[in-house]
Short mmCIF file of C-alpha atoms in Angstrom, two decimals:
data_model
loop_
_atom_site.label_atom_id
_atom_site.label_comp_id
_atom_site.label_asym_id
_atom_site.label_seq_id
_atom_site.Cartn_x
_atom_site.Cartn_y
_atom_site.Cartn_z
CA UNK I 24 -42.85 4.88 -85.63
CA UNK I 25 -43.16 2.73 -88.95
CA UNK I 26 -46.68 1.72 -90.14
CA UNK I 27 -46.01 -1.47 -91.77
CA UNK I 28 -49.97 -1.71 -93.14
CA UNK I 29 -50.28 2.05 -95.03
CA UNK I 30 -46.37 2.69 -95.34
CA UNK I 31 -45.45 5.85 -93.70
CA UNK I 32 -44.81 7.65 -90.73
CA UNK I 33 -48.03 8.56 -88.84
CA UNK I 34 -48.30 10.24 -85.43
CA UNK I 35 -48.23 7.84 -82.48
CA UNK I 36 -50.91 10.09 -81.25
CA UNK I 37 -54.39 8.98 -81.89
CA UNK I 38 -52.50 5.66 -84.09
CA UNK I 39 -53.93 3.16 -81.61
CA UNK I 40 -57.23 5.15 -80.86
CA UNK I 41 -59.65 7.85 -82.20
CA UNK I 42 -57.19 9.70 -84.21
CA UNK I 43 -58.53 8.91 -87.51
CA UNK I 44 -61.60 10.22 -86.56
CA UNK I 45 -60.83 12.55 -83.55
CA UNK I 46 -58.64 15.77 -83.51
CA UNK I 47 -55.43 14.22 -82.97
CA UNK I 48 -52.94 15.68 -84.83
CA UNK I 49 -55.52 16.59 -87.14
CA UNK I 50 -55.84 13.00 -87.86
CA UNK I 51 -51.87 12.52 -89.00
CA UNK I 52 -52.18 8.98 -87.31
CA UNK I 53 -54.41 8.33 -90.51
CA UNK I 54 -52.02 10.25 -92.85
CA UNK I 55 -54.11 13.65 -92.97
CA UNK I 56 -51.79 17.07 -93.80
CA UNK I 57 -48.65 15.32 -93.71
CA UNK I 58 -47.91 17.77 -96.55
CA UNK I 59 -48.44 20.38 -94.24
CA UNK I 60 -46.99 19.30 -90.96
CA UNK I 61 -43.56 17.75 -92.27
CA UNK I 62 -42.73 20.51 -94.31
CA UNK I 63 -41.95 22.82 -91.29
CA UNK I 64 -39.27 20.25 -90.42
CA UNK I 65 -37.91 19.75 -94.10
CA UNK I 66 -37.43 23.31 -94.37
CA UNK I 67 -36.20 24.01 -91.39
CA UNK I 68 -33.84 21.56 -91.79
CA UNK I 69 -32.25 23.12 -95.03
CA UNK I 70 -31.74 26.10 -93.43
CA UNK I 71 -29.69 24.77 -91.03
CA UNK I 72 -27.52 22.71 -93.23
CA UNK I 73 -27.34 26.07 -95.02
CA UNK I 74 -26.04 27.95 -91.93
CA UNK I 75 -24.43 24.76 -90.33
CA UNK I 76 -23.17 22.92 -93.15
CA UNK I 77 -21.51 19.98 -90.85
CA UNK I 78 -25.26 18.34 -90.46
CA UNK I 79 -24.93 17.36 -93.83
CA UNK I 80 -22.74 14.70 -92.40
CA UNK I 81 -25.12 13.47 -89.78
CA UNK I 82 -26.24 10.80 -91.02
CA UNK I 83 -28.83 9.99 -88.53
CA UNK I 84 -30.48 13.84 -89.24
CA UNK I 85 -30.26 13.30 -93.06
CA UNK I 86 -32.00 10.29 -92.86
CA UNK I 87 -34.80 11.85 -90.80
CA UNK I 88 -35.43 14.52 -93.18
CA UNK I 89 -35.25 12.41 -96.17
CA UNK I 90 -38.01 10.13 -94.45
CA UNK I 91 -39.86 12.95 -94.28
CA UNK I 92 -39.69 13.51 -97.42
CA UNK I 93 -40.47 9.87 -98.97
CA UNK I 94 -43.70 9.62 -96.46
CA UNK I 95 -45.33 12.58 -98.99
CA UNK I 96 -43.39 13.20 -101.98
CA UNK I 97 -41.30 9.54 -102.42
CA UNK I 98 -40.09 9.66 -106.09
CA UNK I 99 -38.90 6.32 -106.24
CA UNK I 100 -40.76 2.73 -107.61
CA UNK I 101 -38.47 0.81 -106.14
CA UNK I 102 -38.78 2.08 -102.62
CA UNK I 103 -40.42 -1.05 -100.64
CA UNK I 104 -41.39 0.93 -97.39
CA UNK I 105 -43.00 4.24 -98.85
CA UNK I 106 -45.85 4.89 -101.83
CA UNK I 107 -44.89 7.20 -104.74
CA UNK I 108 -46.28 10.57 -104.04
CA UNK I 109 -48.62 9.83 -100.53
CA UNK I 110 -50.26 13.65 -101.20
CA UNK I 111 -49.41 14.61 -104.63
CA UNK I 112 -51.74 14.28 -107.54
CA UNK I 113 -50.26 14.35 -110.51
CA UNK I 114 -53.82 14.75 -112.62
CA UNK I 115 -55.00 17.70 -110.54
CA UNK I 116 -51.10 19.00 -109.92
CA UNK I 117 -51.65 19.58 -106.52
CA UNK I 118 -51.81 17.24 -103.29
CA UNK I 119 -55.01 16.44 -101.31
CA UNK I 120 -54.38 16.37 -97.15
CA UNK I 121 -57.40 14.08 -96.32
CA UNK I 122 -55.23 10.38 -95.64
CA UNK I 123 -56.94 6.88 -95.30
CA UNK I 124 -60.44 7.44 -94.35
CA UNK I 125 -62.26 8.24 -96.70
CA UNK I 126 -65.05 10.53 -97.24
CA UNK I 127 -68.44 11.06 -99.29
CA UNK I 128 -67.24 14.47 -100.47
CA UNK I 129 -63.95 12.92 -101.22
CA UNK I 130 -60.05 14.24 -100.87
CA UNK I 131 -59.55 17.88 -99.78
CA UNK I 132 -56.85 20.37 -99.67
CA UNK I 133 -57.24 23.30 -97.08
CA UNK I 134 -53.64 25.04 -96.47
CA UNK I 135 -52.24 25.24 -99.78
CA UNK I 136 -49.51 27.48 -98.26
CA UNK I 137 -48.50 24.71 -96.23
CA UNK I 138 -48.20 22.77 -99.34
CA UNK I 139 -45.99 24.90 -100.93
CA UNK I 140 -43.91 25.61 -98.00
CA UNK I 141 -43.05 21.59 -98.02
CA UNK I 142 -42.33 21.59 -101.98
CA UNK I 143 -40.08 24.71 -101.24
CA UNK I 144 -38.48 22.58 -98.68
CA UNK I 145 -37.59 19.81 -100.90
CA UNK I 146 -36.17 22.26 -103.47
CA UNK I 147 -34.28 23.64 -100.53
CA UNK I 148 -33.01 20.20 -98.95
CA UNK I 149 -31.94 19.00 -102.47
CA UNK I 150 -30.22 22.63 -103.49
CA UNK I 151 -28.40 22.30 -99.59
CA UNK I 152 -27.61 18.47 -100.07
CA UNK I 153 -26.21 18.60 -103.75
CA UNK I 154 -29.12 16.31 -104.46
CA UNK I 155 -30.31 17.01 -107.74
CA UNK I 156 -32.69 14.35 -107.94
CA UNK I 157 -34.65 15.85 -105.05
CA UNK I 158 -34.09 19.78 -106.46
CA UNK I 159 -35.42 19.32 -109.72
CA UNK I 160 -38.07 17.58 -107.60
CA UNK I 161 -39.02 19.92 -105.55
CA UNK I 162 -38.81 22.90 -108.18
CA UNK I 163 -41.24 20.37 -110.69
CA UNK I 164 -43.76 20.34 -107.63
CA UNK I 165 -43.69 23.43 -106.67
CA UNK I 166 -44.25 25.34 -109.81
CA UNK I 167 -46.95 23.19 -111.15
CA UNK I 168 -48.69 23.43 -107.56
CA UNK I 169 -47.77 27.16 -107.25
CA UNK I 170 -50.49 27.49 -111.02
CA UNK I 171 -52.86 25.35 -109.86
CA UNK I 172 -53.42 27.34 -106.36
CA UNK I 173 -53.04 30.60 -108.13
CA UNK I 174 -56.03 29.38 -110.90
CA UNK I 175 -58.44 27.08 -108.85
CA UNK I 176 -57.77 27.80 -104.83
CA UNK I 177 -56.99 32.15 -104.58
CA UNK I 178 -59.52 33.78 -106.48
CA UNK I 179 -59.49 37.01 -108.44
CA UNK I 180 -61.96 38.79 -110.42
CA UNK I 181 -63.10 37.15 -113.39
CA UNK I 182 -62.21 33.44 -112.44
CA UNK I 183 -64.06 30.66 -114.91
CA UNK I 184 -63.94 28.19 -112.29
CA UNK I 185 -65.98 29.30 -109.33
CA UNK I 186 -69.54 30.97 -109.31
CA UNK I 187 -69.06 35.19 -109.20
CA UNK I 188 -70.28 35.37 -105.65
CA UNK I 189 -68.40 32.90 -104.55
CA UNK I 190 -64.97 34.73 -105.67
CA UNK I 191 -65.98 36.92 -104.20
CA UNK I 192 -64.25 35.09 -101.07
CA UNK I 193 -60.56 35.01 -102.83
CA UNK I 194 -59.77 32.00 -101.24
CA UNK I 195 -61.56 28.40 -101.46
CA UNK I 196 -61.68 27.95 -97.63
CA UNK I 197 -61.81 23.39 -98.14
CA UNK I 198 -61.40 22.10 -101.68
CA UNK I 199 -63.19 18.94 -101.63
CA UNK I 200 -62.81 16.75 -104.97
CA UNK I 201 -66.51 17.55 -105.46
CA UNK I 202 -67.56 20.59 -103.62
CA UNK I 203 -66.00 23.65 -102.29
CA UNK I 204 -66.55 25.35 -98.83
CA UNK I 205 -65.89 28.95 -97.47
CA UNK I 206 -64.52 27.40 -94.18
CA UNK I 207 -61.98 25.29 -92.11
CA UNK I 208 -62.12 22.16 -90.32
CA UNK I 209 -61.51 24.54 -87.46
CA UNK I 210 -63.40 27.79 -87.71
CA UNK I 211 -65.64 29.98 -89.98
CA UNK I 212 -64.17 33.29 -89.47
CA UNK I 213 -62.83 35.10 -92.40
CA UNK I 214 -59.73 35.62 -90.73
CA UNK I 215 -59.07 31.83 -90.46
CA UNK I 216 -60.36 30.91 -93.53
CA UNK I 217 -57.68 33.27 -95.19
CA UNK I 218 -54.71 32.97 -92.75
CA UNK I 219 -54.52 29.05 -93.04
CA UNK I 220 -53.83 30.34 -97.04
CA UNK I 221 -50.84 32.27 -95.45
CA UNK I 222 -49.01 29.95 -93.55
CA UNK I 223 -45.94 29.63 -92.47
CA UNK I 224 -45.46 33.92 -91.83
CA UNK I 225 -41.85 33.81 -93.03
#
């Protein structure tokens, strides 16, 4: 499904009814943690060009995976059906998941991790598709997101950036642009608030 008004891929699910503001998807039909979601496929998909090397040839699977791709990291100017970087932010050098609706606490990142996994993923899909364009990409992404998490989002002792209690925590929980939580949009238990810093377990 092509969304002709914002420019991407959103989920179907919730598109045409309360997913920008219900659970849908976690609200992908408004372009929230596309970042997150479409880098399980982008990876995945490298590693099976990797092991499989005759889907490079499919033309109809490479051009699935590189739509992922231009829906949240799309390089290009000249590209008429996708923006330039939906989730990156080149200022702060790391993407924000919250899509189209906005909010009084504005953009937020939760899942770095998830982040990361799709930069990895592009570095990945360029290295497996002799792409270089896309691999020094995704490497360029991923390293400058890989300092920012390590300095503003996982905490250790001594951090200038966040009150001494709260590093306590070592991880941010939500990163709001102007506030910072000890939480998830889905739970309060440490456990959660850490493991969504974990993911994927591979």
């Amino acid at each position: 499904f092509y969304d002709e008004q914002w420019g991407g891929i959103p989920s179907m699910e919730g598109f045409f009814d309360s997913g920008c503001f219900g659970r849908t998807d976690f609200g992908n039909a408004c372009y929230n943690d596309h970042h997150y979601h479409f880098g399980y496929f982008v990876v995945s998909a490298a590693t099976l060009v990797k092991l499989e090397p005759s889907f490079a040839a499919d033309v109809a699977f490479t051009s699935y995976v590189n739509t992922l791709i231009r829906d949240t990291a799309n390089p290009s100017h000249t590209d008429l059906f996708f923006p330039r970087f939906r989730s990156f932010d080149w200022f702060d050098l790391h993407s924000w998941s919250r899509g189209v609706v906005p909010s009084a606490d504005g953009k937020d990142q939760e899942s770095t991790s998830e982040e990361l996994n799709l930069l990895y993923g592009i570095l990945l899909w360029g290295r497996v598709m002799r792409d270089s364009v896309l691999q020094e990409l995704g490497a360029t992404m991923l390293s400058l997101s890989a300092v920012t998490i390590r300095e503003y989002f996982l905490m250790e002792d001594g951090n200038p950036h966040h009150p001494p209690k709260f590093v306590k925590n070592r991880v941010t929980g939500i990163f709001f642009q102007n506030r910072v939580d000890y939480v998830t949009w889905f739970g309060r238990r440490h456990e959660q608030i850490h493991s969504i810093q974990m993911l994927p377990l591979t």
